[in-house]
XYZ file of C-alpha atoms in Angstrom:
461
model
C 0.000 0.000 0.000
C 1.241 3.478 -0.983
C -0.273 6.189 0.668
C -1.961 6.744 4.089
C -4.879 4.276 5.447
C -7.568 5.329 8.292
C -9.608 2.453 9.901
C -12.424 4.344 11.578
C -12.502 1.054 14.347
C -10.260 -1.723 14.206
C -6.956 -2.411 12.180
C -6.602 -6.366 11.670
C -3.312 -7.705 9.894
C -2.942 -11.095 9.112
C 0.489 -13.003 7.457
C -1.774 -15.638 5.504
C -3.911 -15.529 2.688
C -7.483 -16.157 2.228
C -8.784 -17.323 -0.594
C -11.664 -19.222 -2.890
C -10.900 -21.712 -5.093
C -13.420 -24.656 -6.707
C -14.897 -24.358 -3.792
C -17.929 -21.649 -1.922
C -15.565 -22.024 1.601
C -12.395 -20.307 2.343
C -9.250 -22.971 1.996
C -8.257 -23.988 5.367
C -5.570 -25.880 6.186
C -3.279 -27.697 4.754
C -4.325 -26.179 1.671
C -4.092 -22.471 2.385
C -0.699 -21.113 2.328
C 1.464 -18.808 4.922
C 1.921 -15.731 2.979
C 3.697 -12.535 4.676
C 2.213 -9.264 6.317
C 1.252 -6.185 4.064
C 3.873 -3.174 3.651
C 2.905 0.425 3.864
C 4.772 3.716 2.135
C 2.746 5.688 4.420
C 0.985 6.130 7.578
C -1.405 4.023 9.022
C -4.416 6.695 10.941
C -6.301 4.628 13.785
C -8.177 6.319 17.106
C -5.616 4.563 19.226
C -2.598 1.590 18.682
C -4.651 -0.905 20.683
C -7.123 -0.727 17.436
C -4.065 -2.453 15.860
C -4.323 -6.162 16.139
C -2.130 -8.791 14.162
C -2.190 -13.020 13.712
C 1.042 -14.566 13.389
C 0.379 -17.818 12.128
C 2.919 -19.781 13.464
C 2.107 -19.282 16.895
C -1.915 -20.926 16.307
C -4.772 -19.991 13.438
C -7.238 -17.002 14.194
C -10.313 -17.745 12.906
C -11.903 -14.647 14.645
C -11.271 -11.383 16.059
C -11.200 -12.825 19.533
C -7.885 -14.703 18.645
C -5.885 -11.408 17.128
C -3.176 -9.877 19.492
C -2.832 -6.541 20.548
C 0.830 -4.477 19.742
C 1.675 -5.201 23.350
C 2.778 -2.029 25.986
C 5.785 -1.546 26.188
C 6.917 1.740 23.533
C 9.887 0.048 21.912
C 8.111 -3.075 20.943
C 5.085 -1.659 19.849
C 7.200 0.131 17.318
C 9.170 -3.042 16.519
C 5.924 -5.104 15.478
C 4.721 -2.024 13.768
C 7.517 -2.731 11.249
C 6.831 -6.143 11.477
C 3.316 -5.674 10.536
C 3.537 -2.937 8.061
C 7.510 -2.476 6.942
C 10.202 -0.116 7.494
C 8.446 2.897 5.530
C 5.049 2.969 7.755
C 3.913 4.758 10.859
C 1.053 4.785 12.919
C -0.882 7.955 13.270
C -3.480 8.443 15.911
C -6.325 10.759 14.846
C -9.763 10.536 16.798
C -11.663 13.069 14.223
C -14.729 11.264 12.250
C -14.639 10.916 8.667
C -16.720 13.181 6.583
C -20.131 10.839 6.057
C -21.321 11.160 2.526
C -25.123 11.391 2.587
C -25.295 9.003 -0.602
C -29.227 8.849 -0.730
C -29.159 12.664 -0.767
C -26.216 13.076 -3.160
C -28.520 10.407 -5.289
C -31.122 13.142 -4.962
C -29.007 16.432 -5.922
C -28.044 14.831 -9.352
C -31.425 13.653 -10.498
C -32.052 17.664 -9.952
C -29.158 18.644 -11.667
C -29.914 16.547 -14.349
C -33.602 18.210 -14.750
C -32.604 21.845 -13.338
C -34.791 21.406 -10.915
C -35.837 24.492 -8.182
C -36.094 24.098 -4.566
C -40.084 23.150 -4.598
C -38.955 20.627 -7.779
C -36.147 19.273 -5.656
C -38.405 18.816 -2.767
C -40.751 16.917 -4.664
C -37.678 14.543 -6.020
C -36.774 14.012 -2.902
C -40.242 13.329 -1.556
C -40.924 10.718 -4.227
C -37.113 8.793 -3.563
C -38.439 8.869 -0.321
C -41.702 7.273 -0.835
C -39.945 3.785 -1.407
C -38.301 3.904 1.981
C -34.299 3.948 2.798
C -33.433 1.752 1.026
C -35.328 3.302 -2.104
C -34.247 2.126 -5.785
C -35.774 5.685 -7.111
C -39.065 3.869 -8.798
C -41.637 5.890 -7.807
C -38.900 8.705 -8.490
C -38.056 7.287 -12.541
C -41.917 7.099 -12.945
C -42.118 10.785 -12.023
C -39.590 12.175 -13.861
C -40.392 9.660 -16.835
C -43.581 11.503 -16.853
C -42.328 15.003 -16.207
C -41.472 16.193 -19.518
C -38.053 17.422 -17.764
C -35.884 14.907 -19.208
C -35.191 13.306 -22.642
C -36.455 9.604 -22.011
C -35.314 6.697 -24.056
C -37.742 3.945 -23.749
C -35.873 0.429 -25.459
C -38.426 -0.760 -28.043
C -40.350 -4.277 -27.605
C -41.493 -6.115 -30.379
C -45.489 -6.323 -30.145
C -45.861 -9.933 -31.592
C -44.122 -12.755 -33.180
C -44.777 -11.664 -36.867
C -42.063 -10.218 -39.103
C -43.630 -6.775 -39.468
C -43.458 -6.177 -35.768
C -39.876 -7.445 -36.005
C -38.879 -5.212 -38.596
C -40.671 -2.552 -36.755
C -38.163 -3.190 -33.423
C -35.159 -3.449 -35.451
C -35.837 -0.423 -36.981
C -36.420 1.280 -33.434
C -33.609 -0.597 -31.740
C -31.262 0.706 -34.576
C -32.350 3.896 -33.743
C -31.537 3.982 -30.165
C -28.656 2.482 -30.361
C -27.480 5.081 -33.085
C -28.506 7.774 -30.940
C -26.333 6.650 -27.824
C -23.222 5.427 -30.253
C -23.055 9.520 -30.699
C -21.167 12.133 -28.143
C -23.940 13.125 -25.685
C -24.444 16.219 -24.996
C -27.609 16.141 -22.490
C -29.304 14.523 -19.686
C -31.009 11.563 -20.606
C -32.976 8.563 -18.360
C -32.968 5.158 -20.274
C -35.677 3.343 -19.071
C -34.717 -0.867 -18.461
C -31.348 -2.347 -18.335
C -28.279 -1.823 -20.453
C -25.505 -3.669 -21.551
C -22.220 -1.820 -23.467
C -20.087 -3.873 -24.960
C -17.752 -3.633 -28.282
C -17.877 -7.496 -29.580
C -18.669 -7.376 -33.408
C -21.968 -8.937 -33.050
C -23.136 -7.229 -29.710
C -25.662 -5.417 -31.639
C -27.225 -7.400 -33.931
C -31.323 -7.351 -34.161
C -33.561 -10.327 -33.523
C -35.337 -10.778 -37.013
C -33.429 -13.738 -38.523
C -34.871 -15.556 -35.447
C -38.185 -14.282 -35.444
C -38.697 -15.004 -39.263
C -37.228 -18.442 -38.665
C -40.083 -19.352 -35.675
C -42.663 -17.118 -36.840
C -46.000 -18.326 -35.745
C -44.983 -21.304 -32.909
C -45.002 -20.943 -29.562
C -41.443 -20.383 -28.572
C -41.626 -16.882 -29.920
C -43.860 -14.680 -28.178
C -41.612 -11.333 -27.854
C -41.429 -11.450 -24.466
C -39.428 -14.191 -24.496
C -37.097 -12.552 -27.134
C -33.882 -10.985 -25.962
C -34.841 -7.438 -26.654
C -31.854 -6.174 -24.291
C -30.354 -2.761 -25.964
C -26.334 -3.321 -26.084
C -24.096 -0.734 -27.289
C -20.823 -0.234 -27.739
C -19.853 2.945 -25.737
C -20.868 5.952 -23.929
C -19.501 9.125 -24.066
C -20.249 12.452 -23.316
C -18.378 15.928 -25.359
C -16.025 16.913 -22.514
C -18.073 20.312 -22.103
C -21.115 18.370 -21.340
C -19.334 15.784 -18.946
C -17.722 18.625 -17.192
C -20.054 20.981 -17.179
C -22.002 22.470 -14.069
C -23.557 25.990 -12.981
C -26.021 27.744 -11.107
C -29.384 27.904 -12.141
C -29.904 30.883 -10.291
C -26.444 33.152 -9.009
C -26.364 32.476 -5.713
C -29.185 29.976 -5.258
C -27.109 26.549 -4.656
C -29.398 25.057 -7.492
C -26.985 23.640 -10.527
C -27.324 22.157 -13.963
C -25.274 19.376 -14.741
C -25.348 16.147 -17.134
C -26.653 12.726 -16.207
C -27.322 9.588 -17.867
C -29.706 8.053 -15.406
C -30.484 4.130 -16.257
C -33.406 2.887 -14.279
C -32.118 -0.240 -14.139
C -29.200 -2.254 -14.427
C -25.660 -1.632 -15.978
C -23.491 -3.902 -17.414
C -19.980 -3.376 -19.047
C -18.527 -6.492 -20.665
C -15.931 -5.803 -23.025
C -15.201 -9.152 -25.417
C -12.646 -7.243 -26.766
C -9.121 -6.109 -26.774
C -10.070 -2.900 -28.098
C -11.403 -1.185 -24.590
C -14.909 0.522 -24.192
C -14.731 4.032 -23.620
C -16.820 5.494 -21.022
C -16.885 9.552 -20.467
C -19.941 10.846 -18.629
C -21.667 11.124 -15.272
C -23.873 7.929 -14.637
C -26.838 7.436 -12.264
C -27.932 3.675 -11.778
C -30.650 2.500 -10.029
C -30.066 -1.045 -10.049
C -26.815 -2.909 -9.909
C -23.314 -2.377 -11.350
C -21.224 -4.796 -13.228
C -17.844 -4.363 -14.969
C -15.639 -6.848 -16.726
C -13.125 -6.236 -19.737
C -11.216 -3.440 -21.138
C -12.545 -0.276 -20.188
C -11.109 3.002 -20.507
C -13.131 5.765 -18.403
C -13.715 9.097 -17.114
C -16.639 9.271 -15.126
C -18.540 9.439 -11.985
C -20.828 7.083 -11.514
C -23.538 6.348 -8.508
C -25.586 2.872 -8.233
C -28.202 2.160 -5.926
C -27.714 -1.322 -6.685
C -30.053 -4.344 -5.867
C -30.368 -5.273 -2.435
C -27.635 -7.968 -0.976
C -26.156 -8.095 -4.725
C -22.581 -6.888 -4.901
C -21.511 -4.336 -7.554
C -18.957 -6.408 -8.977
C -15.445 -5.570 -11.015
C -14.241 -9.034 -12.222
C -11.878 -9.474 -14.803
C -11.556 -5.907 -15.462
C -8.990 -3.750 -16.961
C -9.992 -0.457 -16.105
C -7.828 2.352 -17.260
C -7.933 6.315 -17.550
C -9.239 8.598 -19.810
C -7.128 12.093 -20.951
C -5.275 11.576 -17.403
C -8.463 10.926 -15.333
C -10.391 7.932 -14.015
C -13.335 6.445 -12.207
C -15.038 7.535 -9.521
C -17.647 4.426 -8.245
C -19.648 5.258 -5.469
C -21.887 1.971 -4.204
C -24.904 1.570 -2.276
C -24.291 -2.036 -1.690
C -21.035 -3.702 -1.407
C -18.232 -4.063 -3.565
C -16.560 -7.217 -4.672
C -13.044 -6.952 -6.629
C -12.116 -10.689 -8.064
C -10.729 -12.658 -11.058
C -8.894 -9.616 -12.356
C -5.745 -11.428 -15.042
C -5.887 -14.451 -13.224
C -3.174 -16.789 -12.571
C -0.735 -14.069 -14.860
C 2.817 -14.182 -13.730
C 4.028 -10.517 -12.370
C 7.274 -10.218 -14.605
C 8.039 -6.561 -13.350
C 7.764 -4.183 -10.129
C 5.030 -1.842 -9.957
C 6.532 1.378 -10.725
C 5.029 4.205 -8.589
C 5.490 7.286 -10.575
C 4.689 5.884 -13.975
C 1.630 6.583 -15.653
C 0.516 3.339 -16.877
C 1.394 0.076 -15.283
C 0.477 -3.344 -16.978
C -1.908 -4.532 -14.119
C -3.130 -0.919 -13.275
C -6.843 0.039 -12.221
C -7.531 3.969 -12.574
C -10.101 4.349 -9.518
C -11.818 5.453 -6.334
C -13.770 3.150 -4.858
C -16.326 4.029 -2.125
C -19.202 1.782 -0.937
C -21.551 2.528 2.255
C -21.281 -1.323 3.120
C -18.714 -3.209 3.074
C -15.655 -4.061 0.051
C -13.107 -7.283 -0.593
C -11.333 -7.160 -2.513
C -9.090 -10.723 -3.914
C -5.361 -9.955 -5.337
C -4.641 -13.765 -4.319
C -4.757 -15.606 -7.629
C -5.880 -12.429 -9.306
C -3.624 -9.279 -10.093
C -4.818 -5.463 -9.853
C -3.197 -2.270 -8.710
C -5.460 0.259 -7.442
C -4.015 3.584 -8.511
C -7.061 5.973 -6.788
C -8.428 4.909 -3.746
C -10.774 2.848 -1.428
C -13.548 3.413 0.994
C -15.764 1.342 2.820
C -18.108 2.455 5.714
C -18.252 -1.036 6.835
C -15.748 -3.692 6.774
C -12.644 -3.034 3.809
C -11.204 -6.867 3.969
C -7.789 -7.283 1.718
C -7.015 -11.101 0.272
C -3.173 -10.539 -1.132
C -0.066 -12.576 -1.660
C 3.202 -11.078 -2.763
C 4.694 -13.051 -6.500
C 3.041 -15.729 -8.388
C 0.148 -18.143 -7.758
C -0.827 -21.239 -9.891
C -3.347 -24.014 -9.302
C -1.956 -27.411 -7.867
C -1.938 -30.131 -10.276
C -5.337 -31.205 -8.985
C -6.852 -27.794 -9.018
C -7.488 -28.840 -5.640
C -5.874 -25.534 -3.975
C -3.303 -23.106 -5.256
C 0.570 -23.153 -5.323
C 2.698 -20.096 -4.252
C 5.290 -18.592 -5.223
C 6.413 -15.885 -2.636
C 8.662 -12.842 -3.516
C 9.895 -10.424 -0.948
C 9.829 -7.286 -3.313
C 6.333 -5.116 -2.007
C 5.833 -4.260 -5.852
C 5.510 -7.549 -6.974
C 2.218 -7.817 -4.661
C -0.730 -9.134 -6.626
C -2.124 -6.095 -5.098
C -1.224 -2.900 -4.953
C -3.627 0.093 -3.592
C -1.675 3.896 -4.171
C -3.648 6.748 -3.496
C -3.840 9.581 -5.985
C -4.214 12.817 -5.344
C -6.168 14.791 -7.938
C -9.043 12.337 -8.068
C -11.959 14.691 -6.887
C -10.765 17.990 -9.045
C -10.870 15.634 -12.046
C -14.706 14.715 -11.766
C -15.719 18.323 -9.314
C -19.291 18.171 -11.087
C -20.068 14.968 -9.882
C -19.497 14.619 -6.640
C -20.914 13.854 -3.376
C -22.875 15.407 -0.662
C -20.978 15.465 2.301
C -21.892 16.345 6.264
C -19.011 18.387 6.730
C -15.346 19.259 5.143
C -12.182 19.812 6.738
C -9.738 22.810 5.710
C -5.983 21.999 6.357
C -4.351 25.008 6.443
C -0.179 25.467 5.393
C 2.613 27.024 6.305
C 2.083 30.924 5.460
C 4.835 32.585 3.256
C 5.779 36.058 2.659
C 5.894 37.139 -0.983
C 6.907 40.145 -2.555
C 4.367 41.999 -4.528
C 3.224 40.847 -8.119
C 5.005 37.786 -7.255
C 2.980 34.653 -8.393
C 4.431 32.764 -5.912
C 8.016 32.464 -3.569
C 10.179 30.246 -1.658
């Protein structure tokens, strides 16, 4: 880890590895493998050091909390097994300040306004309707409003009406049509109404008809058991509409931004080496799902569906014009099966801007994250948040499956930056997407070291 780390309650480090594999239990032992503790560049920000509790595996398993050790008491050997724990480079910082809480249901809220310019009575009757599913609202009574508002272009995915070939050629020619519209730069707020799916393979867009002419008349095809789900192969907004954002009224605290609001579900699958680009401010109301190549710059909120993960699995996710992703979750967040089983044939090199196994991202769910670099290989360059539990599964070199795929080989190395996972934070991350963010309670202003410059002077030593 590069960078600084706060845990809000309790720090636990563990020198052994976790993992699935063939199997819905963790590997216990024999199978799963001693590993070595985590190293830190940075500090390590906890209320107080006896939040700090370590397993050392070779003096008994911990199978829960109860069986972690504290640092100890005495001043010198705390900061001996601090090393231990965390490496030469770390420290531990104690800070007992809560973290700004981002009111995500509210933030949810502000862009649906943005995205329809909404005044205060407007935005008080967005809210209201969110509200009206409960607190753990998915926004339908909300999409139904705004669907019906006038305030928003709406993009309804066509269905076909029967199984004959006129109403066939009738959806092609509509589906065509959306997906032409979307394939364009964006420039506005729009809410698609029903899942989508982007993704770049060749034949990702192709119609229905062949089939329906083929069954035309029998029972199998009815049209709703067709697969009339609208794929496309990007989404990108101009950069002035991405970026933009401004007051409604000077003064007021009412903005207009851009949204693409999908009530429903969002997939991106790329089948392709060629990445999908995705540039915009999202809004999802169901779940989130990302696998592939994917080059972005955006902001994107999901609601999610409740207990479902929003899951990044074999994902490449890379930067767009030197910015990234910003995720922000509702429900949890599982990282897994990212270039598994690769061999790491070089160090992670901190101040480069592209690294072979790199993911351009800030992560931030209000539940709880884990995240798997144990057969798998990412490194995080962004950042990670979880309200809840944040629970890291990471060995250090390469991993292969035994010869009866029974449990997985290791092969240590003691270099930090050949970890199969690397998190770095960036700084930068929140200018790059400032018309997207979050609602927060409350900020913090650190203030510098004052200087003395002489006048007309841009700036001084």
């Amino acid at each position: 880890m590069i960078g600084d780390m706060y845990a809000g309650e309790q720090l636990l480090v563990k020198d052994e590895a976790e993992y699935y594999y063939n199997s819905d239990e963790f590997t216990t032992e024999p199978d799963r493998a001693a590993t070595l503790y985590p190293t830190m560049d940075g500090k390590a920000v906890v209320e107080t050091r006896n939040d700090i509790l370590y397993c050392n595996t070779d003096e008994g398993e911990c199978t829960g909390t109860a069986e972690y050790k504290a640092l100890g008491g005495d001043p010198q050997l705390v900061e001996n097994r601090i090393a231990e724990l965390f490496g030469d480079k770390a420290s531990v910082v104690e800070y007992n300040q809560q973290f700004a809480d981002i009111q995500f249901n509210e933030s949810f809220v502000d862009k649906v306004s943005e995205a329809v310019s909404a005044n205060k009575v407007e935005r008080k009757t967005l809210k209201q309707k969110f509200n009206d599913d409960g607190s753990n609202s998915q926004g339908r009574t909300l999409m139904e409003y705004l669907r019906n508002s006038g305030s928003i272009e709406v993009i309804n995915p066509p269905v076909p009406e029967d199984a004959s070939k006129e109403s066939w050629a009738k959806y092609d020619e509509e589906k065509r049509a959306v997906q032409e519209k979307l394939s364009e730069p964006l420039e506005n707020s729009i809410l698609f109404q029903g899942d989508l799916t982007l993704n770049n393979a060749e034949d990702s867009s192709s119609s229905g008809t062949s089939e329906a002419e083929d069954t035309e008349g029998t029972e199998e095809n009815t049209g709703e058991a067709a697969d009339t789900q609208i794929t496309i192969k990007q989404l990108v907004y101009k950069q002035g509409a991405k970026d933009f954002r401004e007051e409604i009224i000077a003064d007021s605290d009412l903005y207009k931004s851009n949204w693409f609001i999908v009530n429903g579900d969002l997939t991106i699958n790329s089948d392709d080496t060629t990445p999908i680009q995705v540039k915009g401010n999202i809004l999802v109301t169901g779940s989130l799902t990302i696998k592939g190549n994917v080059e972005m710059d955006a902001t994107i909120f999901t609601l999610g569906n409740s207990g479902q993960s929003t899951e990044i699995s074999d994902a490449k996710i890379k930067g767009m014009d030197g910015k990234e992703l910003l995720l922000f979750s509702r429900e949890s967040i599982l990282i897994t099966r990212v270039n598994s089983f690769d061999e790491i044939h070089e160090e992670y090199k901190p101040t480069a801007e592209n690294n072979l196994y790199q993911l351009d991202a800030f992560f931030y769910t209000e539940k709880s994250a884990e995240l798997y670099g144990v057969g798998s290989i990412f490194w995080i360059r962004g950042g990670f948040f979880a309200k809840e539990e944040l629970i890291l599964h990471a060995v250090r070199g390469n991993t292969e499956p035994s010869s009866n795929e029974s449990s997985l080989l290791f092969m240590p190395d003691e270099s930090p930056l050949k970890s199969r996972m690397i998190l770095q934070s960036k700084g930068g991350l929140l200018d790059n997407q400032g018309a997207a963010l979050p609602r927060v309670d409350s900020i913090t202003v650190k203030v510098g070291s004052r200087k003395l410059c002489a006048k007309g002077e841009d700036s001084c030593e």
